[in-house]
Coordinates of C-alpha atoms in Angstrom, one line a residue:
Chain U
M1148 CA -5.5 10.0 30.6
S1149 CA -8.3 10.5 33.2
N1150 CA -8.8 14.4 32.3
A1151 CA -8.8 13.4 28.8
A1152 CA -11.7 10.8 29.6
S1153 CA -13.5 13.5 31.2
T1154 CA -13.1 15.9 28.2
T1155 CA -14.6 13.4 26.0
R1156 CA -17.9 13.4 27.9
K1157 CA -18.4 16.6 27.9
P1158 CA -20.3 16.9 24.7
A1159 CA -21.6 13.8 25.4
A1160 CA -24.0 15.7 27.5
R1161 CA -25.2 18.2 25.1
A1162 CA -25.7 15.7 22.7
A1163 CA -28.8 15.4 25.0
R1164 CA -29.9 18.3 23.1
P1165 CA -32.7 17.3 20.7
K1166 CA -31.2 16.4 16.7
G1167 CA -28.4 19.2 16.0
D1168 CA -25.7 17.6 13.8
P1169 CA -26.3 14.1 14.4
G1170 CA -23.3 13.1 12.2
H1171 CA -21.5 14.6 15.6
S1172 CA -23.4 13.5 18.3
G1173 CA -21.7 13.0 21.5
Q1174 CA -21.6 9.5 21.4
R1175 CA -19.7 9.2 18.0
N1176 CA -17.5 11.8 19.3
T1177 CA -16.2 9.3 22.0
A1178 CA -16.3 6.3 19.9
L1179 CA -14.1 8.4 17.7
A1180 CA -11.9 9.6 20.9
W1181 CA -11.5 5.7 21.8
L1182 CA -10.1 5.6 17.6
T1183 CA -6.9 7.5 19.2
V1184 CA -5.9 6.1 21.9
P1185 CA -3.2 3.3 20.5
A1186 CA -1.7 6.2 18.5
L1187 CA -2.0 8.4 22.0
F1188 CA 0.0 5.6 24.0
F1189 CA 2.8 5.6 21.9
F1190 CA 3.0 9.0 21.5
L1191 CA 2.8 9.7 25.1
A1192 CA 5.1 6.9 26.1
F1193 CA 8.1 6.8 23.6
A1194 CA 7.9 11.0 22.7
V1195 CA 6.7 12.6 25.3
V1196 CA 7.5 10.9 28.4
P1197 CA 11.1 11.0 26.8
L1198 CA 11.2 14.6 26.2
A1199 CA 10.0 15.1 30.0
G1200 CA 12.8 12.7 30.7
V1201 CA 15.4 14.4 28.9
L1202 CA 14.7 17.5 30.8
V1203 CA 14.7 15.1 34.2
L1204 CA 18.1 13.4 33.6
S1205 CA 19.4 17.3 32.8
F1206 CA 19.7 17.3 36.5
A1207 CA 20.5 14.1 37.5
S1208 CA 23.7 12.1 37.5
W1209 CA 23.9 8.7 35.4
D1210 CA 26.4 7.1 34.3
G1211 CA 24.1 4.6 31.9
I1212 CA 25.0 1.9 34.0
G1213 CA 24.4 2.5 37.6
A1214 CA 21.9 4.4 39.6
I1215 CA 20.8 7.6 39.1
G1216 CA 21.3 10.6 41.6
S1217 CA 20.5 14.0 41.8
A1218 CA 22.8 16.3 40.5
G1219 CA 21.0 19.8 41.0
L1220 CA 22.0 21.9 38.8
G1221 CA 25.7 21.1 38.5
N1222 CA 25.0 19.4 35.0
W1223 CA 24.0 22.8 33.7
F1224 CA 26.8 25.0 35.4
S1225 CA 29.5 22.5 34.1
V1226 CA 28.1 22.5 30.1
L1227 CA 27.4 25.9 30.4
A1228 CA 31.1 26.7 31.3
D1229 CA 32.2 24.6 28.9
P1230 CA 34.3 25.7 25.6
G1231 CA 33.0 22.4 23.6
L1232 CA 29.2 23.2 24.3
Y1233 CA 30.2 26.8 22.4
N1234 CA 32.4 24.9 19.9
A1235 CA 29.8 22.5 19.3
L1236 CA 26.9 24.9 19.0
G1237 CA 29.0 27.2 16.5
L1238 CA 29.8 24.1 14.1
T1239 CA 26.0 23.4 14.5
F1240 CA 24.9 26.6 13.3
L1241 CA 27.5 26.7 10.8
I1242 CA 26.8 23.6 9.1
M1243 CA 23.2 24.4 9.2
I1244 CA 23.7 28.0 7.5
A1245 CA 26.2 26.6 5.1
S1246 CA 24.3 23.6 4.4
W1247 CA 21.1 25.8 3.3
L1248 CA 23.2 28.4 1.2
V1249 CA 24.9 25.4 -0.6
Q1250 CA 21.7 23.1 -0.8
T1251 CA 18.9 25.8 -1.6
P1252 CA 20.5 27.2 -4.9
I1253 CA 21.1 23.7 -6.3
S1254 CA 17.9 21.9 -5.2
L1255 CA 16.3 25.0 -6.6
L1256 CA 17.7 25.3 -9.9
L1257 CA 18.0 21.3 -10.2
G1258 CA 13.7 21.0 -9.4
V1259 CA 13.2 23.4 -12.1
F1260 CA 15.4 21.5 -14.6
T1261 CA 13.8 18.2 -14.0
A1262 CA 10.4 19.6 -14.4
G1263 CA 11.3 20.7 -17.3
S1264 CA 9.8 18.2 -20.2
Q1265 CA 12.1 17.1 -21.9
R1266 CA 12.9 13.5 -21.8
Y1267 CA 16.4 13.8 -21.1
R1268 CA 16.0 15.8 -18.4
A1269 CA 13.1 13.2 -17.0
A1270 CA 16.2 10.6 -17.5
L1271 CA 18.6 12.6 -15.5
A1272 CA 16.4 13.2 -13.1
V1273 CA 15.8 9.0 -12.8
L1274 CA 20.2 8.8 -11.6
Y1275 CA 19.5 12.5 -9.5
F1276 CA 17.5 10.6 -7.5
L1277 CA 19.9 8.0 -6.4
P1278 CA 21.1 9.3 -3.2
L1279 CA 18.0 9.0 -1.7
L1280 CA 18.1 5.1 -1.6
L1281 CA 21.5 5.2 0.5
S1282 CA 21.3 5.3 4.5
S1283 CA 23.8 8.0 6.0
A1284 CA 26.2 4.6 7.0
A1285 CA 26.6 3.8 3.2
V1286 CA 27.1 7.2 1.9
A1287 CA 29.5 8.0 4.6
I1288 CA 31.2 4.8 3.8
A1289 CA 31.5 5.0 0.1
F1290 CA 32.6 8.7 0.5
K1291 CA 35.5 7.6 2.7
A1292 CA 36.9 4.9 0.4
L1293 CA 36.3 7.4 -2.2
L1294 CA 38.7 9.6 -1.0
D1295 CA 41.6 7.8 -0.3
P1296 CA 44.5 9.7 -1.4
N1297 CA 45.7 6.8 -3.9
F1298 CA 42.9 4.3 -4.5
G1299 CA 40.3 6.7 -4.7
L1300 CA 38.8 9.5 -6.8
A1301 CA 42.1 11.6 -7.1
T1302 CA 44.0 9.2 -9.1
G1303 CA 40.8 7.8 -10.9
L1304 CA 40.3 11.3 -12.1
G1305 CA 44.0 12.1 -12.4
L1306 CA 43.3 15.6 -10.0
P1307 CA 45.6 15.5 -7.8
F1308 CA 44.0 18.5 -5.7
L1309 CA 41.4 15.9 -4.4
A1310 CA 44.7 13.7 -2.7
Q1311 CA 44.1 15.8 0.5
D1312 CA 43.9 14.5 4.1
W1313 CA 40.6 15.1 4.4
L1314 CA 39.3 13.3 7.4
G1315 CA 42.9 14.7 9.3
V1316 CA 42.7 18.4 8.6
P1317 CA 40.1 20.2 10.2
H1318 CA 39.0 23.0 7.7
L1319 CA 39.1 19.8 5.8
A1320 CA 36.8 17.7 7.4
L1321 CA 34.4 20.7 7.8
G1322 CA 34.3 21.3 4.2
L1323 CA 34.1 17.8 3.4
V1324 CA 31.0 17.1 5.7
I1325 CA 29.1 19.7 3.8
F1326 CA 29.7 18.6 0.8
V1327 CA 28.6 15.4 1.5
I1328 CA 25.6 16.4 3.2
A1329 CA 24.7 18.1 0.2
W1330 CA 25.3 15.3 -1.9
Q1331 CA 23.1 13.3 0.2
F1332 CA 20.0 15.9 1.2
V1333 CA 20.2 17.9 -2.4
P1334 CA 18.3 15.1 -4.1
F1335 CA 15.2 15.1 -1.7
H1336 CA 15.2 19.1 -1.9
T1337 CA 15.4 18.8 -5.7
L1338 CA 12.1 16.5 -5.2
I1339 CA 10.6 19.2 -3.3
Y1340 CA 10.9 22.1 -5.8
Q1341 CA 10.2 19.7 -8.5
G1342 CA 6.9 19.4 -7.4
G1343 CA 6.4 23.2 -6.0
V1344 CA 7.2 24.1 -9.8
R1345 CA 5.0 21.8 -11.6
Q1346 CA 2.1 23.2 -9.5
I1347 CA 2.7 26.6 -11.1
P1348 CA -0.1 27.2 -13.6
R1349 CA 1.7 27.4 -17.0
S1350 CA -0.8 30.3 -18.1
L1351 CA 1.7 32.3 -16.2
Y1352 CA 4.5 31.3 -18.5
E1353 CA 2.6 31.6 -21.6
A1354 CA 1.5 35.3 -20.9
A1355 CA 5.2 35.8 -20.1
E1356 CA 5.8 34.7 -23.3
I1357 CA 3.7 37.0 -24.9
D1358 CA 4.8 40.0 -23.1
G1359 CA 8.1 39.1 -24.7
A1360 CA 10.0 37.9 -21.0
G1361 CA 13.1 35.8 -21.6
T1362 CA 13.9 32.6 -19.3
I1363 CA 15.8 34.2 -17.3
K1364 CA 13.4 37.1 -16.6
Q1365 CA 10.1 34.4 -16.1
F1366 CA 12.5 32.9 -14.0
F1367 CA 13.1 35.7 -11.9
H1368 CA 9.6 36.9 -12.3
I1369 CA 7.3 33.6 -12.0
T1370 CA 9.4 31.0 -11.0
L1371 CA 10.4 32.4 -7.4
P1372 CA 8.0 34.0 -6.6
Q1373 CA 5.6 31.1 -7.0
L1374 CA 7.8 29.1 -5.5
K1375 CA 7.9 30.7 -2.3
Y1376 CA 6.1 27.9 0.3
T1377 CA 7.9 25.7 -1.2
I1378 CA 11.2 27.6 -0.5
I1379 CA 10.0 28.0 3.1
T1380 CA 8.8 24.3 3.3
S1381 CA 12.3 22.9 1.6
S1382 CA 14.3 25.5 4.3
T1383 CA 12.6 24.4 7.3
L1384 CA 13.1 20.6 6.5
M1385 CA 16.9 21.2 5.8
V1386 CA 17.6 23.7 8.7
V1387 CA 15.8 21.8 11.3
G1388 CA 16.6 18.3 9.9
S1389 CA 20.3 20.0 9.9
L1390 CA 20.3 19.0 13.9
T1391 CA 20.1 15.6 13.3
Y1392 CA 23.0 14.8 10.8
F1393 CA 24.3 12.7 13.3
D1394 CA 24.6 9.7 11.7
L1395 CA 26.6 11.1 9.1
I1396 CA 28.9 12.8 10.6
F1397 CA 29.3 10.0 13.2
V1398 CA 30.2 7.7 10.5
L1399 CA 32.3 9.7 8.7
T1400 CA 34.6 12.0 11.1
G1401 CA 33.5 10.8 14.1
G1402 CA 33.5 14.3 15.1
G1403 CA 37.1 14.8 14.2
P1404 CA 39.7 15.4 13.4
G1405 CA 40.1 16.8 17.1
N1406 CA 36.5 18.5 17.6
S1407 CA 36.3 19.9 14.3
T1408 CA 32.6 18.6 13.3
R1409 CA 31.7 17.8 16.5
I1410 CA 28.2 19.5 16.1
L1411 CA 25.5 19.2 18.9
A1412 CA 23.7 15.8 18.2
L1413 CA 27.2 14.2 18.3
D1414 CA 28.3 15.9 21.1
M1415 CA 25.3 14.7 23.2
Y1416 CA 26.2 11.5 22.0
L1417 CA 29.7 10.8 22.7
R1418 CA 29.1 12.5 26.3
G1419 CA 26.2 10.1 26.8
F1420 CA 27.4 6.7 25.4
R1421 CA 31.3 7.2 25.5
A1422 CA 32.1 9.5 28.3
N1423 CA 29.2 7.5 30.4
L1424 CA 27.9 11.3 31.5
M1425 CA 24.3 11.0 31.1
G1426 CA 23.0 14.1 32.4
P1427 CA 25.5 16.9 30.9
A1428 CA 24.3 14.7 27.7
S1429 CA 20.7 15.4 28.7
V1430 CA 21.7 19.3 29.4
I1431 CA 22.8 18.9 25.6
A1432 CA 19.8 17.3 24.4
V1433 CA 17.8 20.3 26.2
I1434 CA 19.3 22.9 24.2
L1435 CA 18.9 20.9 21.2
V1436 CA 15.2 20.4 21.8
L1437 CA 15.0 24.1 22.4
I1438 CA 16.9 25.0 19.1
G1439 CA 14.3 23.1 17.4
L1440 CA 11.5 24.5 18.5
A1441 CA 12.4 27.9 18.1
L1442 CA 14.0 27.5 14.9
A1443 CA 10.3 25.8 13.6
L1444 CA 8.5 28.6 15.2
F1445 CA 10.7 31.1 13.3
L1446 CA 10.2 29.5 10.0
Q1447 CA 6.7 28.7 10.2
R1448 CA 6.3 32.6 10.7
L1449 CA 7.5 33.5 7.7
G1450 CA 5.5 31.2 6.0
G1451 CA 2.4 32.5 7.7
K1452 CA -0.2 30.3 9.3
D1453 CA -2.5 28.7 6.4
K1454 CA 0.1 26.1 6.0
Q1455 CA 0.8 25.1 9.7
G1456 CA 1.9 22.0 9.9
S1457 CA 3.1 20.6 6.7
Q1458 CA 6.1 23.1 7.0
L1459 CA 7.0 21.0 10.2
E1460 CA 9.1 18.0 10.5
G1461 CA 11.4 16.9 13.0
M1462 CA 13.0 13.9 12.4
Chain B
M378 CA 23.9 -0.8 -11.4
S379 CA 23.8 -1.5 -15.3
T380 CA 20.7 -2.6 -15.3
V381 CA 19.3 0.0 -13.5
L382 CA 20.2 2.5 -16.3
K383 CA 19.0 0.2 -19.1
S384 CA 15.7 0.4 -17.6
S385 CA 15.3 4.0 -16.6
T386 CA 16.4 5.0 -20.2
E387 CA 14.0 2.4 -21.6
E388 CA 11.4 3.8 -19.8
V389 CA 12.0 7.4 -21.0
P390 CA 13.7 7.3 -24.4
A391 CA 16.0 10.2 -24.5
G392 CA 15.5 10.6 -28.4
P393 CA 17.3 12.9 -30.3
R394 CA 14.6 15.2 -31.0
A395 CA 12.9 14.5 -27.9
D396 CA 13.3 18.6 -27.4
A397 CA 10.8 19.2 -29.8
A398 CA 8.8 16.7 -29.4
A399 CA 8.4 17.2 -25.7
P400 CA 5.9 20.0 -25.3
K401 CA 2.8 18.1 -23.7
R402 CA 3.0 18.4 -20.4
G403 CA 4.0 21.0 -17.3
L404 CA 6.0 23.7 -18.6
G405 CA 6.3 22.5 -22.2
S406 CA 6.1 25.3 -24.3
R407 CA 8.5 27.8 -21.9
M408 CA 11.2 25.4 -22.6
R409 CA 11.1 23.9 -25.9
K410 CA 14.2 26.3 -26.7
L411 CA 17.4 24.7 -25.9
N412 CA 18.6 26.4 -22.7
V413 CA 22.4 25.7 -22.7
P414 CA 23.7 26.7 -19.1
A415 CA 20.9 24.6 -18.1
G416 CA 21.8 21.6 -19.7
V417 CA 25.6 21.8 -18.9
G418 CA 24.9 22.0 -15.4
G419 CA 22.1 19.6 -15.6
W420 CA 25.6 17.3 -16.6
I421 CA 27.7 18.3 -14.1
W422 CA 25.2 18.0 -11.5
L423 CA 24.8 14.1 -12.8
A424 CA 28.7 13.9 -13.0
I425 CA 28.8 14.4 -8.8
I426 CA 25.8 11.8 -8.1
I427 CA 27.1 9.4 -10.4
I428 CA 30.7 8.9 -10.6
P429 CA 30.9 8.0 -6.5
V430 CA 28.2 5.6 -7.1
Y431 CA 30.0 4.1 -10.4
Y432 CA 33.1 3.8 -7.9
V433 CA 31.4 2.2 -5.4
V434 CA 29.7 -0.6 -7.8
I435 CA 32.8 -1.4 -9.6
T436 CA 35.3 -1.2 -6.8
S437 CA 32.9 -3.8 -5.5
L438 CA 33.7 -5.9 -8.2
K439 CA 37.6 -5.6 -8.6
T440 CA 39.7 -8.1 -6.2
Q441 CA 41.6 -6.8 -4.1
E442 CA 44.7 -6.9 -6.2
G443 CA 42.3 -5.1 -8.9
Y444 CA 41.8 -2.2 -6.5
F445 CA 45.5 -1.9 -5.4
G446 CA 46.9 -2.0 -9.2
Q447 CA 44.0 -0.7 -11.1
N448 CA 43.2 2.8 -11.8
P449 CA 40.4 3.4 -9.5
L450 CA 37.6 4.3 -12.0
A451 CA 38.3 1.7 -14.5
L452 CA 36.6 -1.5 -15.0
P453 CA 37.5 -4.6 -13.2
T454 CA 39.5 -6.6 -15.4
S455 CA 38.6 -10.0 -13.8
P456 CA 35.2 -8.8 -12.4
T457 CA 34.5 -11.2 -9.1
L458 CA 31.8 -11.8 -6.8
E459 CA 34.2 -13.2 -4.3
N460 CA 33.3 -10.2 -2.1
Y461 CA 30.0 -10.4 -2.4
Q462 CA 30.1 -14.3 -1.5
M463 CA 32.5 -13.0 1.9
V464 CA 29.6 -10.1 2.9
L465 CA 27.0 -13.1 2.9
E466 CA 29.5 -15.1 4.6
A467 CA 29.5 -12.5 6.9
D468 CA 26.0 -12.6 8.2
F469 CA 24.4 -10.3 5.9
A470 CA 21.1 -12.2 5.5
Q471 CA 20.8 -12.0 9.1
Y472 CA 21.2 -8.4 9.2
F473 CA 18.8 -8.0 6.6
M474 CA 15.9 -10.1 8.2
N475 CA 16.2 -8.1 11.2
S476 CA 15.7 -4.9 9.0
T477 CA 12.9 -6.2 7.3
I478 CA 11.6 -7.2 10.8
V479 CA 12.4 -3.9 12.5
T480 CA 11.3 -1.8 8.9
L481 CA 7.7 -4.3 9.0
G482 CA 7.2 -4.4 12.5
A483 CA 7.8 -0.7 12.8
V484 CA 5.4 0.7 9.5
I485 CA 2.7 -1.7 9.9
P486 CA 1.5 -0.7 13.4
T487 CA 2.5 3.2 12.7
V488 CA 0.4 3.4 9.6
L489 CA -2.4 1.5 11.4
I490 CA -3.0 3.6 14.4
S491 CA -1.9 6.9 12.6
F492 CA -4.7 6.1 10.1
M493 CA -7.5 5.5 13.3
A494 CA -6.2 8.7 14.7
A495 CA -6.4 10.8 11.6
F496 CA -9.9 9.6 11.0
A497 CA -11.0 10.5 14.5
I498 CA -9.3 13.7 14.4
V499 CA -10.8 14.7 11.0
R500 CA -14.3 13.0 12.0
G501 CA -14.9 14.0 15.0
K502 CA -15.2 17.3 17.3
G503 CA -14.6 18.5 20.8
R504 CA -11.3 19.5 22.7
F505 CA -9.9 15.9 23.2
L506 CA -9.4 15.8 19.7
K507 CA -8.1 19.1 19.1
L508 CA -5.9 18.6 21.7
V509 CA -4.4 15.3 20.6
N510 CA -4.2 17.1 17.1
G511 CA -2.3 20.3 18.5
M512 CA 0.3 17.7 20.1
F513 CA 0.9 15.5 17.2
L514 CA 1.4 19.1 15.2
M515 CA 4.1 20.0 18.3
G516 CA 6.0 16.6 18.3
L517 CA 6.5 17.5 14.1
A518 CA 8.7 20.2 15.2
I519 CA 10.7 18.5 17.9
P520 CA 14.0 16.9 16.9
L521 CA 13.4 13.5 18.5
Q522 CA 16.9 11.9 18.2
A523 CA 17.2 14.5 21.2
T524 CA 15.5 12.0 23.8
I525 CA 17.5 9.0 22.7
I526 CA 18.9 9.0 26.3
P527 CA 15.8 8.8 28.0
I528 CA 15.1 6.2 25.7
Y529 CA 17.7 4.6 26.8
L530 CA 16.9 4.4 29.9
M531 CA 13.2 3.5 29.0
I532 CA 14.1 0.7 27.4
I533 CA 16.7 -1.0 29.8
R534 CA 14.0 -0.3 32.5
L535 CA 11.2 -2.3 30.2
N536 CA 14.1 -5.2 30.0
L537 CA 13.9 -4.6 26.0
Y538 CA 17.5 -3.7 26.1
D539 CA 19.3 -5.5 22.9
S540 CA 16.3 -6.8 21.1
L541 CA 14.7 -5.6 17.8
L542 CA 11.1 -4.4 19.6
A543 CA 13.4 -1.7 21.2
L544 CA 14.2 -0.5 17.8
M545 CA 10.5 -0.8 16.6
L546 CA 8.4 1.2 19.6
P547 CA 10.4 4.5 19.6
S548 CA 10.3 4.3 15.5
I549 CA 6.7 4.0 15.9
A550 CA 6.3 7.0 18.7
F551 CA 8.5 9.1 16.3
A552 CA 6.8 8.4 12.9
I553 CA 3.1 9.0 14.3
P554 CA 3.0 12.6 13.8
L555 CA 3.6 13.3 10.3
T556 CA 1.9 10.2 9.4
V557 CA -1.4 11.3 11.2
L558 CA -0.7 14.9 9.6
I559 CA -0.5 13.6 6.0
L560 CA -3.2 11.0 6.6
S561 CA -5.6 13.6 8.0
N562 CA -4.6 15.5 5.1
F563 CA -6.1 13.2 2.5
I564 CA -8.9 11.9 5.0
R565 CA -9.9 15.5 4.7
D566 CA -10.2 15.4 1.2
V567 CA -13.2 12.6 0.9
P568 CA -16.4 14.5 0.0
N569 CA -18.6 14.3 3.2
E570 CA -22.1 13.2 1.2
L571 CA -19.9 10.0 1.0
F572 CA -19.6 10.0 5.1
E573 CA -23.5 11.0 5.2
S574 CA -24.4 8.0 2.6
M575 CA -22.7 5.7 5.1
R576 CA -24.3 7.0 8.2
L577 CA -28.2 6.9 6.9
D578 CA -27.1 3.4 5.7
G579 CA -26.7 2.7 9.7
C580 CA -22.8 2.3 9.7
S581 CA -21.0 3.3 12.5
E582 CA -17.9 5.4 12.9
W583 CA -15.7 2.2 12.8
Q584 CA -17.5 0.7 9.7
T585 CA -17.1 3.6 8.0
M586 CA -13.3 4.0 8.6
W587 CA -12.7 0.7 7.2
R588 CA -15.1 0.5 4.3
L589 CA -15.2 4.0 3.0
A590 CA -11.9 5.7 4.6
L591 CA -9.2 3.0 4.4
P592 CA -10.0 2.7 0.4
L593 CA -10.2 6.1 -0.6
T594 CA -6.9 7.0 1.0
R595 CA -4.7 3.8 -0.1
P596 CA -2.3 5.7 -1.9
A597 CA -1.6 8.3 0.6
I598 CA -1.1 5.1 3.2
V599 CA 1.3 3.4 0.5
T600 CA 3.0 7.1 0.4
V601 CA 3.6 6.9 4.1
A602 CA 4.0 3.9 4.3
I603 CA 6.8 4.2 1.7
Y604 CA 8.3 7.2 3.4
N605 CA 8.2 6.1 6.6
G606 CA 10.1 2.1 5.9
L607 CA 12.8 4.1 4.2
H608 CA 13.6 5.9 7.3
V609 CA 13.5 2.9 9.8
W610 CA 15.8 0.9 7.0
N611 CA 18.0 3.6 6.9
G612 CA 17.7 4.4 10.8
F613 CA 21.3 4.3 12.4
L614 CA 20.9 5.9 16.3
L615 CA 18.4 3.6 17.8
P616 CA 20.3 0.6 16.7
L617 CA 23.1 1.9 17.9
V618 CA 22.2 2.9 21.4
L619 CA 19.9 0.2 21.8
T620 CA 21.4 -3.0 20.4
Q621 CA 24.9 -4.6 21.2
S622 CA 24.6 -8.1 19.9
P623 CA 25.9 -9.2 16.4
G624 CA 23.0 -11.2 15.9
L625 CA 20.7 -8.3 16.0
R626 CA 22.4 -5.8 14.1
V627 CA 20.3 -4.3 11.6
L628 CA 21.9 -3.2 8.4
P629 CA 23.2 0.7 8.6
L630 CA 24.7 -0.7 11.8
A631 CA 26.1 -3.8 10.1
L632 CA 27.5 -1.6 7.5
W633 CA 29.8 0.4 9.9
T634 CA 30.5 -2.6 11.9
F635 CA 31.9 -4.1 8.9
Q636 CA 34.1 -1.1 8.0
G637 CA 35.5 -1.3 11.0
E638 CA 36.5 -5.0 11.0
Y639 CA 37.4 -4.8 7.1
S640 CA 39.0 -1.6 7.0
V641 CA 41.9 -3.1 4.9
N642 CA 39.6 -4.9 2.2
I643 CA 37.8 -1.7 0.6
P644 CA 35.8 -4.0 -2.1
A645 CA 34.2 -6.2 0.1
V646 CA 33.4 -3.2 2.2
L647 CA 31.8 -1.6 -0.8
A648 CA 30.1 -4.8 -1.5
S649 CA 28.3 -4.3 1.7
V650 CA 27.0 -1.2 1.0
V651 CA 25.9 -2.1 -2.6
L652 CA 24.1 -5.3 -0.7
S653 CA 22.6 -3.3 1.9
T654 CA 20.8 -0.7 -0.7
L655 CA 20.4 -3.4 -3.5
P656 CA 16.3 -3.9 -1.7
I657 CA 15.5 -0.5 -1.8
L658 CA 17.5 -0.4 -5.8
V659 CA 14.6 -2.8 -6.7
L660 CA 11.9 -0.6 -5.1
Y661 CA 12.9 2.3 -7.0
V662 CA 13.5 0.3 -10.7
V663 CA 9.7 -0.9 -9.9
G664 CA 8.2 1.8 -8.1
R665 CA 9.8 4.4 -9.1
R666 CA 6.9 6.8 -9.1
Q667 CA 5.3 5.5 -5.8
L668 CA 8.6 6.1 -3.9
L669 CA 9.7 9.1 -4.9
S670 CA 6.3 10.6 -3.6
G671 CA 6.2 8.5 -1.2
L672 CA 9.5 10.4 -0.4
T673 CA 7.7 13.5 -0.1
A674 CA 5.6 12.8 1.6
G675 CA 2.7 15.2 2.3
F676 CA 5.8 18.0 1.9
S677 CA 4.6 19.1 -1.5
K678 CA 0.4 18.7 -1.4

């Protein structure tokens, strides 16, 4: 903070110069700088310090209760040599990519659909957004009940193929996780696409109609290109967000059966708070941060620099 | 649930002639003709969304015998509220209070201090403010869940473990970057002449902030408050790691422990799901537009 104070004082010295831009005099800037202090304090204390802390703890040995010792590079060696890490990494990317492939077309089409002016579409949209109100815990619990082979959907709809041991067979559990994630998050992305579609100038469609372009042509030649930034925004949120599907998977499958749905965030939690190995868990956390940063920067590059920030959201 | 359906359709009457009458707004003229595949797809998606919701609601109204005896999707023959009574007796009122305290205790400070910071970032110049802004932008890209272990350690060292305050502090920190970003985008839209006239009237920046910027950005403030509120209300990891006493459970955590304890009584478990969602559902019914714009926060701006 002392450093920060000195940087704010610099423009104050410059303010001694006569007149020039009285609205941004040094005194004002110093006063304004003080306004950021509360936010800065919280952010430094509970986001930046922990971020540094996670790096430090990745070189420590701690069981979560006792004293903290040094582990040198031991945690890193043991985690990097652990096939569990690669399983978790692979699953994280698999769920990320599958989620993107499933959610993007559906949300895009639903976004276009709900942006239409027909009244029935508006009425449907009201219901489409219901999953947004539910917590991940609630969604996971609801689906667990729903998938009961005897008293759930399979019996209700009379569809025997739904009566599977969804949580007991690895590839079924994985598919289920991807489906439930889509169920929970498609509405959010639909909302984003709906907003994007509503910003497309109507005149483009009118011109296309005069040229005789049909609905499908209009979709591919106007809607889709015009949604470029919306697609990047939504994809960034989806991809970076997929690193943190922790709560849903934790309640739904707990990472099982076996380790078949144990994504990185869950792996971190289970190593840290169940196996009491905070050091190795911190290694996973560091990897998680690095992946998040790399993905955000990559996707931001795709979108160009002009929309910086608005596409990034890490929670 | 049925009241929701009713009120929402009343609001947007879906008359048979709606298709022909609608093209006032948005993409009207283009969509006037019937788009059959889109319509079919739309109804299929509705089924995917609504069947689970319907199942949860009706099952929560069934007795245990009804649950085991009836078709799972049939309406309860003798609807009962005893599951809800049971959930309420399992201290859900307490959990509801806890969630409310944590949400308000996190969102109000977040919005207040982020607003101050956003105002300074927009109005001020200099390296320090640029640095602060850059740091918040970086914060957007980091999956903050990954910091849970050091946060756990800090909360223990601060003697805050197993308290509601422990949930608020990190929630505030996590929410600041996005809140600052959105609010500063809105403050930037305030015409400069207004700031100038405040200055000529001899107002300090502090006065300008409260008397000019705050009223003008009120819609944005409501928006981010809703966005953050939903995130905190539905948050699971922080309470899972930072609290342990049953008396301090927030709703999502209570749901999880409740379903662990009552796994044989599915109707009761689903009643707890409905009950925990009820406040947000009420919010959705009374202020749908506000809530939805809050959900996308600044993303579509």
